[in-house]
Structures are given as C-alpha cells and as structure tokens.
mmCIF file of C-alpha atoms in Angstrom:
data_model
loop_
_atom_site.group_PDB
_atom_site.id
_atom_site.type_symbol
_atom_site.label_atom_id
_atom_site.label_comp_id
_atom_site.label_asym_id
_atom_site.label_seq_id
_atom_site.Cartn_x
_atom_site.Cartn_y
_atom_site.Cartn_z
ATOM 1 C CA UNK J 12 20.961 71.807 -37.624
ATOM 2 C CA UNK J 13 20.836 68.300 -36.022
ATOM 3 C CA UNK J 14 22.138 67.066 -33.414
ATOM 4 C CA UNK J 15 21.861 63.581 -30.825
ATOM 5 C CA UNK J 16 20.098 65.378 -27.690
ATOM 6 C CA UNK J 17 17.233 65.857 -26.299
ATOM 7 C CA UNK J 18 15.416 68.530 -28.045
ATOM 8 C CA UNK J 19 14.237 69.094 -32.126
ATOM 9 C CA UNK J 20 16.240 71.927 -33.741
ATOM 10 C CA UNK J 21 13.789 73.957 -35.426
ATOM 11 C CA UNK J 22 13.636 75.989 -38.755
ATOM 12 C CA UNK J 23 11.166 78.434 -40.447
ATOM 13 C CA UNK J 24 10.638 79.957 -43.770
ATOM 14 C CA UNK J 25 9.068 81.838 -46.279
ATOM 15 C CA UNK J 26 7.098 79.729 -48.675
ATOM 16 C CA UNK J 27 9.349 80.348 -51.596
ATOM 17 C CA UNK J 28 12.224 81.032 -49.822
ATOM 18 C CA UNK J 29 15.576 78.479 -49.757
ATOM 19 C CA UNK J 30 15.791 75.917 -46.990
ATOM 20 C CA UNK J 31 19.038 74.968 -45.471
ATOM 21 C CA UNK J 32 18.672 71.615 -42.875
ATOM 22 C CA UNK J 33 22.499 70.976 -41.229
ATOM 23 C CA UNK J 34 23.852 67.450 -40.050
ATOM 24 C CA UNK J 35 26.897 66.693 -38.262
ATOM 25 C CA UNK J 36 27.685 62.977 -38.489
ATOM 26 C CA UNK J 37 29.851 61.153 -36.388
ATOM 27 C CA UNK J 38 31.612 58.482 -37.836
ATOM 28 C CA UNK J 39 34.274 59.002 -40.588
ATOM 29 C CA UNK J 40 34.102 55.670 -42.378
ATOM 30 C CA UNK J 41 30.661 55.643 -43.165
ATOM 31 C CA UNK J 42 30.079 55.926 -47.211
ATOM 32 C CA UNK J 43 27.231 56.575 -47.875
ATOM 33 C CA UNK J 44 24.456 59.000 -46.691
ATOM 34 C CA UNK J 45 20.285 59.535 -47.244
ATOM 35 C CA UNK J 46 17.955 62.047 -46.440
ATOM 36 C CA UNK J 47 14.524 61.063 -45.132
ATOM 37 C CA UNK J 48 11.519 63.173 -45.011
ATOM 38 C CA UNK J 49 8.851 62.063 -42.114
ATOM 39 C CA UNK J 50 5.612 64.293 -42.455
ATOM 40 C CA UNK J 51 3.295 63.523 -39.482
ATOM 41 C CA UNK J 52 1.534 60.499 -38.899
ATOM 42 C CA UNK J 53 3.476 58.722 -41.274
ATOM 43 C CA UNK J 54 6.963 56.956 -42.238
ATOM 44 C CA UNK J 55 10.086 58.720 -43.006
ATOM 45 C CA UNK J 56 10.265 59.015 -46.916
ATOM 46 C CA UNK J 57 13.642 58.939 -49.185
ATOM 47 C CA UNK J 58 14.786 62.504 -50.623
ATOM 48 C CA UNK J 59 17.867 61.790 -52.180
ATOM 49 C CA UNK J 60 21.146 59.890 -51.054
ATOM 50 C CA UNK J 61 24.861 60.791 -51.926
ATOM 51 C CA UNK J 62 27.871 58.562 -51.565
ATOM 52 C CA UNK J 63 31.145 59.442 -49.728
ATOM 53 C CA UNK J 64 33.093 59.631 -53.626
ATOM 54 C CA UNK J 65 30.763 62.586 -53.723
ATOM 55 C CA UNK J 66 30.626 66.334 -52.315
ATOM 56 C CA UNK J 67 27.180 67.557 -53.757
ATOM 57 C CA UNK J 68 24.402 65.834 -55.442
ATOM 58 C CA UNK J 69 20.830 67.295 -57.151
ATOM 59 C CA UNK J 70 17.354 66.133 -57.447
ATOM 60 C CA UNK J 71 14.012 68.095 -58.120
ATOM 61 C CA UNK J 72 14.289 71.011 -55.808
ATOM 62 C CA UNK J 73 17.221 69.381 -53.423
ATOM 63 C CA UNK J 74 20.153 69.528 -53.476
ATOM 64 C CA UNK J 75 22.834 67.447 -50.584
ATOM 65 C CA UNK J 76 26.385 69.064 -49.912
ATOM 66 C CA UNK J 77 28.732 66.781 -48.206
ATOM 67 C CA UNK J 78 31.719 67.990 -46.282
ATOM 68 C CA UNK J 79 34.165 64.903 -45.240
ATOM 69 C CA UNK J 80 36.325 67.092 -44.065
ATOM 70 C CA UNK J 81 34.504 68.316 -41.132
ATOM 71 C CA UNK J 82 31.919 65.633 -40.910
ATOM 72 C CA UNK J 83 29.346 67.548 -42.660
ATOM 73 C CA UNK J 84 26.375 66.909 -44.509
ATOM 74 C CA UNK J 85 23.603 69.767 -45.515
ATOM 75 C CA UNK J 86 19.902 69.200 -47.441
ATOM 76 C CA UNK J 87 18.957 72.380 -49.948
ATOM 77 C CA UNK J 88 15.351 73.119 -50.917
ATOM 78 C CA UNK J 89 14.781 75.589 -53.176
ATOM 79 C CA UNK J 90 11.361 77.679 -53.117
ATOM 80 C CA UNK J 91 10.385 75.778 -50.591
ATOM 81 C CA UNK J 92 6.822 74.623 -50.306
ATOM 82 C CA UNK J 93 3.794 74.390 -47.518
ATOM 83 C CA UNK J 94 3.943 70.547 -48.816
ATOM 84 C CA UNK J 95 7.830 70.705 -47.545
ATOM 85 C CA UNK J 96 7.054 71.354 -43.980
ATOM 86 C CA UNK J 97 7.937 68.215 -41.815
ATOM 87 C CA UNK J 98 10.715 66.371 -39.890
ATOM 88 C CA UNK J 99 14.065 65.600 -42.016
ATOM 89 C CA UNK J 100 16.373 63.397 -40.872
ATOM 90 C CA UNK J 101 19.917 62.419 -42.336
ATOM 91 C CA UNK J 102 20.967 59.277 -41.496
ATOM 92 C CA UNK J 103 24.931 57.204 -42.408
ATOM 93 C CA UNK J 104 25.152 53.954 -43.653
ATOM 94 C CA UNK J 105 28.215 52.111 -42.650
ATOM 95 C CA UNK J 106 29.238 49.116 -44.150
ATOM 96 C CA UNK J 107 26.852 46.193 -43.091
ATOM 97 C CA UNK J 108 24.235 47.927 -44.169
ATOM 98 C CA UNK J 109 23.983 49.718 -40.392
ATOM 99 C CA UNK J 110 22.004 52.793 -40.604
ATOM 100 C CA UNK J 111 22.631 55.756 -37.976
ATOM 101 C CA UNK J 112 20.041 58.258 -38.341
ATOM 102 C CA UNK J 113 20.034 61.889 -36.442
ATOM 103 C CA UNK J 114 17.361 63.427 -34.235
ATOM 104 C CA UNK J 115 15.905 65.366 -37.041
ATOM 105 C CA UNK J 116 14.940 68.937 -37.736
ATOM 106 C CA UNK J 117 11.471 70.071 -37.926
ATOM 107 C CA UNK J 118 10.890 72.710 -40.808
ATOM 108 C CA UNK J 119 7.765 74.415 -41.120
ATOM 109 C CA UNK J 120 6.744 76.386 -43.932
ATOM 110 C CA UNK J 121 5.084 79.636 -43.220
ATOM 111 C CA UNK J 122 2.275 80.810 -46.235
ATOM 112 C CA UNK G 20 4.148 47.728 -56.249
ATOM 113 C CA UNK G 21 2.525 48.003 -52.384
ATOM 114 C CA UNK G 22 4.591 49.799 -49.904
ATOM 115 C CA UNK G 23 5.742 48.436 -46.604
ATOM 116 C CA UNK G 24 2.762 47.579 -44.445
ATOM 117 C CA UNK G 25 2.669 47.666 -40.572
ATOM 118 C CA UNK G 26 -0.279 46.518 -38.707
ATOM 119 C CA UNK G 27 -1.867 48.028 -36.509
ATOM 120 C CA UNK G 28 -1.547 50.891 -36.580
ATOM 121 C CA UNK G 29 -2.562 52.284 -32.942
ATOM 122 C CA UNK G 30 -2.494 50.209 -29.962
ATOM 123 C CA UNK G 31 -2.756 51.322 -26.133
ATOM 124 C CA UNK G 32 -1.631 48.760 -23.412
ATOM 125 C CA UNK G 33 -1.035 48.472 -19.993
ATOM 126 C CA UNK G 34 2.237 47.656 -17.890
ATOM 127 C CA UNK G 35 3.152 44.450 -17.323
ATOM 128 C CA UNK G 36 1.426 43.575 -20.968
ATOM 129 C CA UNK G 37 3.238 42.270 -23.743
ATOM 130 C CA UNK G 38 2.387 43.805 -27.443
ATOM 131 C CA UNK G 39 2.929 41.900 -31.187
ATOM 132 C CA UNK G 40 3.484 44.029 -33.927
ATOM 133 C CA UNK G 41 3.394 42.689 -37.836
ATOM 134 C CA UNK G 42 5.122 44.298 -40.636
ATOM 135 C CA UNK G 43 4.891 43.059 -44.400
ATOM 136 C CA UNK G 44 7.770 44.562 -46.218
ATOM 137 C CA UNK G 45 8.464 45.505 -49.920
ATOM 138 C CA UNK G 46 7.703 42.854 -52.281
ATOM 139 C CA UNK G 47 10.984 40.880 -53.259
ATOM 140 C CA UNK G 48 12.850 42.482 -50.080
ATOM 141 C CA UNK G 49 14.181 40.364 -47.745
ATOM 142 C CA UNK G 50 15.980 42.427 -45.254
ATOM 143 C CA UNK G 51 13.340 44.138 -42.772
ATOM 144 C CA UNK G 52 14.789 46.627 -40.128
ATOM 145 C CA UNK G 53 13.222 47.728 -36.959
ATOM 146 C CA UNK G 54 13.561 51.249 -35.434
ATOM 147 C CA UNK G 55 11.794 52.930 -31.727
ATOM 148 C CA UNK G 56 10.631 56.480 -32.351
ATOM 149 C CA UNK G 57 10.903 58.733 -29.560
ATOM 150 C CA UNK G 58 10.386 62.466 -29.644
ATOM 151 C CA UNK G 59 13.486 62.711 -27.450
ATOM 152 C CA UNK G 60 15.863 60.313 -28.665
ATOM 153 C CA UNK G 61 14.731 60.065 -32.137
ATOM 154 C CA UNK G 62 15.020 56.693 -34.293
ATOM 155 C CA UNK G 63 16.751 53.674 -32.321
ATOM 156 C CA UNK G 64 17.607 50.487 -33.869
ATOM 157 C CA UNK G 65 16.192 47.618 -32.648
ATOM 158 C CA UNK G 66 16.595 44.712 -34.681
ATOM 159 C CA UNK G 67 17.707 43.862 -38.850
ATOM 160 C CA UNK G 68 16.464 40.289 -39.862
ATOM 161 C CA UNK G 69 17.454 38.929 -43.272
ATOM 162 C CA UNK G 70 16.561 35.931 -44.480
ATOM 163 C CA UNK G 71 14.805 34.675 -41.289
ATOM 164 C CA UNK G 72 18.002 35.218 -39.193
ATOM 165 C CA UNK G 73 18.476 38.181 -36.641
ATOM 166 C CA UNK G 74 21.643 39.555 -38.411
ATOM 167 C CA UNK G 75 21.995 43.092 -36.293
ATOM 168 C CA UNK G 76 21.386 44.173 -33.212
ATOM 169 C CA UNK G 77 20.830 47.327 -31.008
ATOM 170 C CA UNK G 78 20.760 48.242 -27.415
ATOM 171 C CA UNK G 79 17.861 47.007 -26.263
ATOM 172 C CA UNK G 80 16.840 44.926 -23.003
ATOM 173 C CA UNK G 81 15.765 41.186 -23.970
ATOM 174 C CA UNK G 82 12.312 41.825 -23.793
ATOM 175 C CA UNK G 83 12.366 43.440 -27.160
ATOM 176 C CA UNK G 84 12.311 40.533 -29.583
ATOM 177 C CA UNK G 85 11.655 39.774 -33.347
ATOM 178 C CA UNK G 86 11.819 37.015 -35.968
ATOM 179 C CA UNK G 87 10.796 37.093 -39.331
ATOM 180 C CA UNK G 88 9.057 34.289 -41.311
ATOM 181 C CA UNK G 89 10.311 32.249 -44.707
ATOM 182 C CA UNK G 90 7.926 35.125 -46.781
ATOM 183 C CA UNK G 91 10.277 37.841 -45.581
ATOM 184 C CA UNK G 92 7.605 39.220 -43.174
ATOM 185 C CA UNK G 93 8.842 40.203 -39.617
ATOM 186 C CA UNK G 94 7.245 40.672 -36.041
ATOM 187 C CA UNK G 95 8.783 41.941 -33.199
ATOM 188 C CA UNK G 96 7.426 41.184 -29.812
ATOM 189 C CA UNK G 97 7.576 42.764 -26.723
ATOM 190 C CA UNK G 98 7.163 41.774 -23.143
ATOM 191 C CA UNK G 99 6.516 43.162 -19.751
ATOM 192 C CA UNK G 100 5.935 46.529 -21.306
ATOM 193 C CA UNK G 101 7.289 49.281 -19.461
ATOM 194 C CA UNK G 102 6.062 53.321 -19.649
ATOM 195 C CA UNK G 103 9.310 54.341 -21.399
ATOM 196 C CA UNK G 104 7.871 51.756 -24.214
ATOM 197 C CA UNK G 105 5.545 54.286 -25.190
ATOM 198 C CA UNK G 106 6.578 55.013 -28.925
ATOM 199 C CA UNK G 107 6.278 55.066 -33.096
ATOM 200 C CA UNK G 108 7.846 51.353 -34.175
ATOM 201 C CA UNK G 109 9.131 51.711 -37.372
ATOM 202 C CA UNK G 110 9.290 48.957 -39.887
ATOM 203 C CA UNK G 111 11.902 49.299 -42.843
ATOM 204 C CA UNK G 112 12.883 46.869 -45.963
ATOM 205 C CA UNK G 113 15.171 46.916 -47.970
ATOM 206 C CA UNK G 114 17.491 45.057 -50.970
ATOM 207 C CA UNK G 115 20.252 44.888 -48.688
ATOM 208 C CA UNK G 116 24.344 44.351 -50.273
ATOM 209 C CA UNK G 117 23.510 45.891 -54.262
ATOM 210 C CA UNK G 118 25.262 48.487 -54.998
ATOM 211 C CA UNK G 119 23.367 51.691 -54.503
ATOM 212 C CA UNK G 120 19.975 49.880 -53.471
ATOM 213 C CA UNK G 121 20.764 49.677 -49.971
ATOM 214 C CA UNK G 122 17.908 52.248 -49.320
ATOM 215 C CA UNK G 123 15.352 51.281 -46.702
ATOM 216 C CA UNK G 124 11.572 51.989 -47.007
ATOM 217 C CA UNK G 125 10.095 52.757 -43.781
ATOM 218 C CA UNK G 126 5.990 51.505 -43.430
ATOM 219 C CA UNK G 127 3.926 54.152 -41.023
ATOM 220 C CA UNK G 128 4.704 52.467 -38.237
ATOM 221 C CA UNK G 129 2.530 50.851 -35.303
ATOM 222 C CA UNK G 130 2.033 53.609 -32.548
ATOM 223 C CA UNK G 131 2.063 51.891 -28.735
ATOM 224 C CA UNK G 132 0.726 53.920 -25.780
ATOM 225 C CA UNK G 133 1.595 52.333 -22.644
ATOM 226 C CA UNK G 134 -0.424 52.910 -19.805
#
C-alpha cells in the first residue's frame, strides 16, 4: 500500500483478477478523499472521490472503502485491465481546499 | 471543453539558469494549483493561486515563484536552478469552495532536466 518514503510500493496481477491499492492517511480532520490515476507520460486522472460521511463508494469497476477509524482508505478494481496498469495515488483534502497526496503505488497488469 | 494545458512540455537547462513554465487551466476555473513530481518524494505542493492572488503555500525556497494573470492562467518561475530541480511540474485547476467540485484537474505537466 502507500506510504510517504522513499521508494514506490508495487503490485501485480492477473488481467482479470481484483486489484486492491492501500492508503494510510495522516490527518484525521480531513473530509474528503480522491483517487488519481497517473499513466506514464501524462497527468494524474480522477477515479472516484468519497467524503468522510461515507465508508464505501462505487463507480464502473471501482470501488473506495474508507476506514476513519484507523485512518484508512483502499481503491477496488474489479477484473482488472492491461489499460489499468499505472501509478494511483490517493490524496486528502482538508478544508481550504489543501490537497495531501501519497507517494503512489505502481500496479501493473500482467496479460 | 479543453483540458488543462501546460506548455512546454520538455525542457533541459543548466545550473545557475532560471526556467518559466505556462499553464492554461480549465475553462471557467479560477483556482490553479502547482505540484513538483519526484520519483522519490512524490507530488509536493508548491503554490495555489486564485483569483490572481497566491492564496497557499508549500515548502519551498524563494526561488520557486508563481503568479497568475486576470484570465485565470498561471506561471511559475524559477531561478538559479539547482540539480535537485530536476522534475514533472504539475499544473492543476479547479472550482475551488462548491460543494463536491473541489476536484482538481491536473494538465501533463512540463518535464525540467537540469543539467
């Protein structure tokens, strides 16, 4: 899962298979949360967003859990694709509009 | 409706050399947000400007800079560039304070190699 440090954490799977990406935030008042997808060469992209009145939201093929309790916040994809494989990054929005986004995990999609 | 647009794109400079980058953001956004991408500490906030005032800032030395113009479009500046400025800039824009909209778009960003 993520983490602030030096190096990417990593993931691999099956084309098909489920992905699970991890995120431990940091800060307890923040209220609201995105996922952004960054596929090389380019921007980070939006995948979906959940607020902190939430624990689990769906979109096409994702799907975000949020844990308050232990600071917690996960990205599903189901039958994950080649097109999936890239850098995710979760990032909490405090009030202010301040945006603290994680390292990032790098999933790649095996054929 | 166009995305947000960074130019350029690539740019290689030496130390000692300052760099301008340009970013147009969203149409009808007014808040424009810049980020350093490193591989090893991953996106760093530099700057928010909203309605041509600097209205957040990160930890960054003084020779990082920005301002952004009465169209919304932003440019951040910066001077005496150093190794360690090697990096992806990343431009972002968004509808800041409505409820739910406070998403920001992120343009390809301006890759600097400094030399």
């Amino acid at each position: 899962g993520e983490s602030v440090g030096l190096h990417l954490p990593t993931l691999s799977v099956q084309e098909g298979d489920n992905s699970i990406i991890n995120c431990a935030y940091s800060n307890s008042a923040s209220d609201y949360f995105i996922w952004y997808k960054q596929e090389s060469g380019k921007g980070p992209q939006f995948i979906i967003d959940i607020r902190s009145n939430m624990d689990k939201r769906q979109g096409q093929r994702v799907t975000v859990l949020l844990n308050k309790t232990v600071k917690h916040l996960s990205l599903q994809i189901a039958a994950t694709q080649p097109g999936d494989s890239a850098v995710y990054f979760c990032a909490e929005i405090l009030t202010g509009n301040q945006f603290y986004f994680g390292t990032g995990t790098s999933l790649t999609v095996i054929p | 409706k166009a995305g947000v647009t960074q130019t350029p794109r690539y740019l290689i400079k030496t130390r000692g050399q300052q760099v301008t980058l340009s970013c147009s953001p969203i149409s009808g956004h007014r808040s424009v947000s810049w980020y350093q991408q490193t591989p090893g500490q991953g996106l760093q906030f530099l700057f928010e400007y909203f309605s041509e005032t600097q209205r957040n800032k990160g930890n960054f030395p003084g020779r990082f800079s920005g301002r952004q113009f009465s169209n919304s479009r932003s440019e951040m500046n910066v001077s005496t560039l150093e190794l360690g400025d090697s990096a992806l800039y990343l431009c972002a824009s968004s509808l800041p304070e409505l409820a739910g909209a406070n998403v920001l778009t992120f343009g390809a960003g301006s890759r600097l190699t400094v030399l």
